PDB file of C-alpha atoms in Angstrom:
ATOM      1  CA  LEU A 586      89.638  39.312  90.628  1.00 44.00           C
ATOM      2  CA  ALA A 587      86.927  38.335  88.223  1.00 41.00           C
ATOM      3  CA  GLN A 588      84.912  37.345  91.565  1.00 40.00           C
ATOM      4  CA  GLY A 589      84.740  40.973  92.680  1.00 43.00           C
ATOM      5  CA  LEU A 590      87.307  40.883  95.497  1.00 41.00           C
ATOM      6  CA  TRP A 591      88.596  44.047  94.410  1.00 40.00           C
ATOM      7  CA  GLN A 592      85.966  46.947  94.939  1.00 39.00           C
ATOM      8  CA  LYS A 593      85.857  50.264  93.187  1.00 39.00           C
ATOM      9  CA  ARG A 594      88.181  52.766  94.721  1.00 40.00           C
ATOM     10  CA  VAL A 595      86.630  55.091  96.795  1.00 39.00           C
ATOM     11  CA  ALA A 596      87.442  58.713  97.782  1.00 40.00           C
ATOM     12  CA  THR A 597      88.349  59.346 101.765  1.00 43.00           C
ATOM     13  CA  ALA A 598      85.848  61.320 103.523  1.00 43.00           C
ATOM     14  CA  GLY A 599      87.593  63.219 106.484  1.00 45.00           C
ATOM     15  CA  SER A 600      85.841  66.146 106.435  1.00 47.00           C
ATOM     16  CA  TRP A 601      83.666  68.721 104.417  1.00 50.00           C
ATOM     17  CA  ALA A 602      86.660  70.061 102.678  1.00 51.00           C
ATOM     18  CA  ALA A 603      87.613  66.742 101.444  1.00 48.00           C
ATOM     19  CA  ASP A 604      84.121  66.396 100.055  1.00 52.00           C
ATOM     20  CA  ALA A 605      83.848  69.499  98.482  1.00 55.00           C
ATOM     21  CA  MET A 606      87.443  68.775  96.604  1.00 56.00           C
ATOM     22  CA  ALA A 607      87.549  68.109  92.946  1.00 62.00           C
ATOM     23  CA  GLU A 608      87.540  64.369  92.378  1.00 63.00           C
ATOM     24  CA  ARG A 609      91.249  64.476  90.623  1.00 62.00           C
ATOM     25  CA  TYR A 610      92.581  65.911  94.224  1.00 65.00           C
ATOM     26  CA  ALA A 611      90.887  63.128  96.330  1.00 68.00           C
ATOM     27  CA  ILE A 612      93.436  60.269  97.612  1.00 65.00           C
ATOM     28  CA  SER A 613      91.799  57.229  97.198  1.00 68.00           C
ATOM     29  CA  GLN A 614      91.506  54.244  98.939  1.00 66.00           C
ATOM     30  CA  VAL A 615      91.412  50.458  97.932  1.00 67.00           C
ATOM     31  CA  GLN A 616      88.956  48.420  99.769  1.00 72.00           C
ATOM     32  CA  VAL A 617      90.363  44.982 100.187  1.00 72.00           C
ATOM     33  CA  PRO A 618      88.037  42.087 101.641  1.00 74.00           C
ATOM     34  CA  GLU A 619      89.369  40.051 104.964  1.00 77.00           C
ATOM     35  CA  GLY A 620      91.852  37.302 104.234  1.00 76.00           C
ATOM     36  CA  ALA A 621      92.232  38.150 100.211  1.00 79.00           C
ATOM     37  CA  ALA A 622      95.925  37.711  98.965  1.00 82.00           C
ATOM     38  CA  VAL A 623      97.003  41.400  98.018  1.00 79.00           C
ATOM     39  CA  PRO A 624      99.480  42.006  95.709  1.00 84.00           C
ATOM     40  CA  GLU A 625     102.937  43.802  96.785  1.00 88.00           C
ATOM     41  CA  LEU A 626     102.288  46.641  94.619  1.00 88.00           C
ATOM     42  CA  VAL A 627      99.013  47.285  95.796  1.00 85.00           C
ATOM     43  CA  LYS A 628      99.996  47.089  99.152  1.00 86.00           C
ATOM     44  CA  LEU A 629     102.840  49.916  98.278  1.00 90.00           C
ATOM     45  CA  LYS A 630     100.239  52.225  96.587  1.00 88.00           C
ATOM     46  CA  MET A 631      97.880  51.491  99.992  1.00 87.00           C
ATOM     47  CA  GLU A 632     100.871  52.812 102.053  1.00 89.00           C
ATOM     48  CA  THR A 633     101.809  55.737  99.697  1.00 90.00           C
ATOM     49  CA  GLU A 634      97.854  57.011  99.778  1.00 89.00           C
ATOM     50  CA  ALA A 635      97.792  56.393 103.485  1.00 89.00           C
ATOM     51  CA  LYS A 636     100.860  58.465 103.868  1.00 92.00           C
ATOM     52  CA  LEU A 637      99.208  61.407 101.473  1.00 90.00           C
ATOM     53  CA  ALA A 638      96.129  61.272 103.101  1.00 90.00           C
ATOM     54  CA  GLU A 639      97.483  62.212 106.424  1.00 91.00           C
ATOM     55  CA  ALA A 640      99.629  64.785 104.987  1.00 92.00           C
ATOM     56  CA  LYS A 641      96.721  66.431 103.189  1.00 91.00           C
ATOM     57  CA  LYS A 642      94.793  66.279 106.551  1.00 91.00           C
ATOM     58  CA  GLN A 643      97.666  68.000 108.301  1.00 93.00           C
ATOM     59  CA  ALA A 644      97.709  70.688 105.354  1.00 93.00           C
ATOM     60  CA  LEU A 645      93.872  70.939 105.704  1.00 93.00           C
ATOM     61  CA  ALA A 646      94.166  71.618 109.483  1.00 94.00           C
ATOM     62  CA  GLU A 647      97.168  74.145 109.429  1.00 94.00           C
ATOM     63  CA  LYS A 648      95.404  75.883 106.278  1.00 94.00           C
ATOM     64  CA  GLN A 649      92.337  76.008 108.821  1.00 95.00           C
ATOM     65  CA  LYS A 650      94.439  77.403 111.686  1.00 95.00           C
ATOM     66  CA  THR A 651      95.789  80.269 109.508  1.00 95.00           C
ATOM     67  CA  ARG A 652      92.641  80.864 108.246  1.00 96.00           C
ATOM     68  CA  ASP A 653      91.120  81.359 111.800  1.00 96.00           C
ATOM     69  CA  GLU A 654      94.051  83.554 112.735  1.00 96.00           C
ATOM     70  CA  GLU A 655      93.581  85.609 109.581  1.00 96.00           C
ATOM     71  CA  ARG A 656      89.698  86.097 110.222  1.00 97.00           C
ATOM     72  CA  ALA A 657      90.532  86.843 114.119  1.00 96.00           C
ATOM     73  CA  LYS A 658      93.225  90.223 112.754  1.00 97.00           C
ATOM     74  CA  LEU A 659      90.234  90.972 110.375  1.00 97.00           C
ATOM     75  CA  ARG A 660      87.796  91.246 113.347  1.00 97.00           C
ATOM     76  CA  GLU A 661      90.011  93.127 115.520  1.00 97.00           C
ATOM     77  CA  ARG A 662      90.892  95.472 112.830  1.00 97.00           C
ATOM     78  CA  THR A 663      87.522  96.108 111.825  1.00 97.00           C
ATOM     79  CA  ALA A 664      86.528  96.882 115.310  1.00 97.00           C
ATOM     80  CA  ALA A 665      89.107  99.392 115.273  1.00 97.00           C
ATOM     81  CA  TYR A 666      88.017 101.338 112.346  1.00 97.00           C
ATOM     82  CA  GLU A 667      84.330 100.844 113.906  1.00 97.00           C
ATOM     83  CA  LYS A 668      85.754 102.438 116.908  1.00 97.00           C
ATOM     84  CA  GLU A 669      87.618 105.150 114.968  1.00 97.00           C
ATOM     85  CA  TYR A 670      84.813 106.167 112.804  1.00 96.00           C
ATOM     86  CA  ALA A 671      82.340 106.219 115.541  1.00 97.00           C
ATOM     87  CA  ASP A 672      85.100 108.667 117.533  1.00 97.00           C
ATOM     88  CA  THR A 673      84.831 111.047 114.510  1.00 95.00           C
ATOM     89  CA  ALA A 674      81.503 111.047 114.657  1.00 95.00           C
ATOM     90  CA  ALA A 675      81.069 111.953 118.161  1.00 97.00           C
ATOM     91  CA  GLU A 676      83.662 114.484 117.825  1.00 95.00           C
ATOM     92  CA  LEU A 677      81.920 116.352 115.050  1.00 94.00           C
ATOM     93  CA  VAL A 678      78.612 116.143 116.980  1.00 95.00           C
ATOM     94  CA  LYS A 679      80.275 117.751 120.049  1.00 95.00           C
ATOM     95  CA  LEU A 680      81.961 120.337 117.978  1.00 94.00           C
ATOM     96  CA  ARG A 681      78.805 121.424 116.875  1.00 94.00           C
ATOM     97  CA  ARG A 682      77.067 121.817 119.665  1.00 95.00           C
ATOM     98  CA  GLU A 683      79.777 123.207 121.320  1.00 94.00           C
ATOM     99  CA  ALA A 684      79.242 126.112 118.648  1.00 94.00           C
ATOM    100  CA  LYS A 685      75.544 126.369 118.841  1.00 93.00           C
ATOM    101  CA  LEU A 686      76.313 127.055 122.647  1.00 93.00           C
ATOM    102  CA  ASN A 687      78.533 129.541 121.990  1.00 93.00           C
ATOM    103  CA  GLY A 688      76.666 131.496 119.258  1.00 92.00           C
ATOM    104  CA  ASN A 689      79.251 130.398 116.433  1.00 92.00           C
ATOM    105  CA  PHE A 690      78.756 128.467 113.134  1.00 91.00           C
ATOM    106  CA  PHE A 691      80.312 125.210 112.473  1.00 91.00           C
ATOM    107  CA  VAL A 692      81.864 124.531 109.193  1.00 90.00           C
ATOM    108  CA  GLU A 693      81.547 121.413 108.132  1.00 89.00           C
ATOM    109  CA  PRO A 694      84.603 119.328 107.310  1.00 88.00           C
ATOM    110  CA  GLU A 695      85.448 118.703 103.490  1.00 88.00           C
ATOM    111  CA  ALA A 696      85.542 115.857 101.250  1.00 88.00           C
ATOM    112  CA  LYS A 697      89.517 114.960 100.620  1.00 92.00           C
ATOM    113  CA  LEU A 698      88.770 113.019  97.721  1.00 95.00           C
ATOM    114  CA  LEU A 699      86.306 113.173  94.725  1.00 93.00           C
ATOM    115  CA  PHE A 700      84.928 110.717  92.086  1.00 96.00           C
ATOM    116  CA  VAL A 701      84.494 112.191  88.618  1.00 95.00           C
ATOM    117  CA  VAL A 702      82.827 111.166  85.967  1.00 95.00           C
ATOM    118  CA  ARG A 703      82.719 112.544  82.228  1.00 93.00           C
ATOM    119  CA  ILE A 704      79.197 112.945  80.660  1.00 91.00           C
ATOM    120  CA  SER A 705      79.921 115.157  77.756  1.00 87.00           C
ATOM    121  CA  GLY A 706      81.563 114.426  74.361  1.00 86.00           C
ATOM    122  CA  ILE A 707      84.127 115.823  72.505  1.00 83.00           C
ATOM    123  CA  ILE A 708      82.348 117.279  69.685  1.00 85.00           C
ATOM    124  CA  LYS A 709      81.967 121.129  69.874  1.00 87.00           C
ATOM    125  CA  MET A 710      84.603 121.444  72.924  1.00 87.00           C
ATOM    126  CA  SER A 711      87.059 124.015  72.784  1.00 90.00           C
ATOM    127  CA  PRO A 712      91.008 122.979  73.078  1.00 91.00           C
ATOM    128  CA  LYS A 713      91.609 123.937  76.645  1.00 93.00           C
ATOM    129  CA  PRO A 714      88.636 121.866  78.124  1.00 92.00           C
ATOM    130  CA  ARG A 715      89.512 118.976  76.075  1.00 92.00           C
ATOM    131  CA  LYS A 716      93.616 119.093  77.237  1.00 93.00           C
ATOM    132  CA  VAL A 717      92.114 119.242  80.918  1.00 93.00           C
ATOM    133  CA  LEU A 718      89.875 116.155  80.656  1.00 93.00           C
ATOM    134  CA  GLN A 719      92.805 114.314  79.198  1.00 91.00           C
ATOM    135  CA  LEU A 720      95.039 115.445  82.091  1.00 92.00           C
ATOM    136  CA  LEU A 721      92.342 114.008  84.220  1.00 92.00           C
ATOM    137  CA  ARG A 722      92.329 110.556  82.678  1.00 92.00           C
ATOM    138  CA  LEU A 723      88.886 111.091  81.317  1.00 92.00           C
ATOM    139  CA  LYS A 724      89.269 110.473  77.711  1.00 87.00           C
ATOM    140  CA  GLN A 725      85.788 108.628  76.688  1.00 89.00           C
ATOM    141  CA  LEU A 726      82.263 109.222  77.801  1.00 91.00           C
ATOM    142  CA  HIS A 727      81.585 107.456  81.166  1.00 93.00           C
ATOM    143  CA  ASN A 728      84.802 107.382  82.258  1.00 92.00           C
ATOM    144  CA  GLY A 729      85.479 107.947  85.873  1.00 94.00           C
ATOM    145  CA  VAL A 730      88.524 108.762  88.109  1.00 95.00           C
ATOM    146  CA  PHE A 731      89.103 109.553  91.893  1.00 96.00           C
ATOM    147  CA  LEU A 732      91.017 112.988  92.239  1.00 94.00           C
ATOM    148  CA  LYS A 733      92.521 114.218  95.461  1.00 94.00           C
ATOM    149  CA  VAL A 734      91.330 117.764  96.504  1.00 94.00           C
ATOM    150  CA  ASN A 735      93.338 120.564  96.008  1.00 93.00           C
ATOM    151  CA  LYS A 736      93.181 123.783  94.332  1.00 94.00           C
ATOM    152  CA  PRO A 737      94.987 123.005  91.033  1.00 94.00           C
ATOM    153  CA  ILE A 738      92.206 120.197  90.576  1.00 94.00           C
ATOM    154  CA  LEU A 739      89.311 122.505  91.564  1.00 93.00           C
ATOM    155  CA  ASN A 740      90.424 125.164  89.147  1.00 94.00           C
ATOM    156  CA  MET A 741      90.722 122.340  86.195  1.00 93.00           C
ATOM    157  CA  LEU A 742      87.207 121.003  86.976  1.00 93.00           C
ATOM    158  CA  LYS A 743      85.793 124.310  87.118  1.00 93.00           C
ATOM    159  CA  LEU A 744      87.140 125.508  83.555  1.00 92.00           C
ATOM    160  CA  VAL A 745      86.096 121.975  82.271  1.00 90.00           C
ATOM    161  CA  GLN A 746      82.134 122.851  83.537  1.00 84.00           C
TER     162      GLN A 746
END
């Protein structure tokens, strides 16, 4: 031992993921020179660490496989959404052209969702608008909320204006 038969522990390097892992999660290997006597406990430890390294390698491979599957599903969903948006845009263009040919007017579809931000304070505000802002969850200056567009919400916003 004093002659340096036992070298330092070296972290196993199999892939970029193993290199990127924190040191405390790295499974170490004991480097033993040829022909040196190895204690029984060190042999057991080496076998255990070899099993752990193999299990870790399999877990990383499985995780990579599931990640690839999830990314493929994400790509498919993204393509479907893009196609849907392109179809709606094309439909709007078609309806505009059709209305123009027939000499009619095309009414653009309105938004279904609003984002409302409070820009005025509470000072010199009458009780009714104050209560409406409270109902709309706009309790502080610069607070914002998403609201569904419907007649009661629009009436409340007109009252606050």
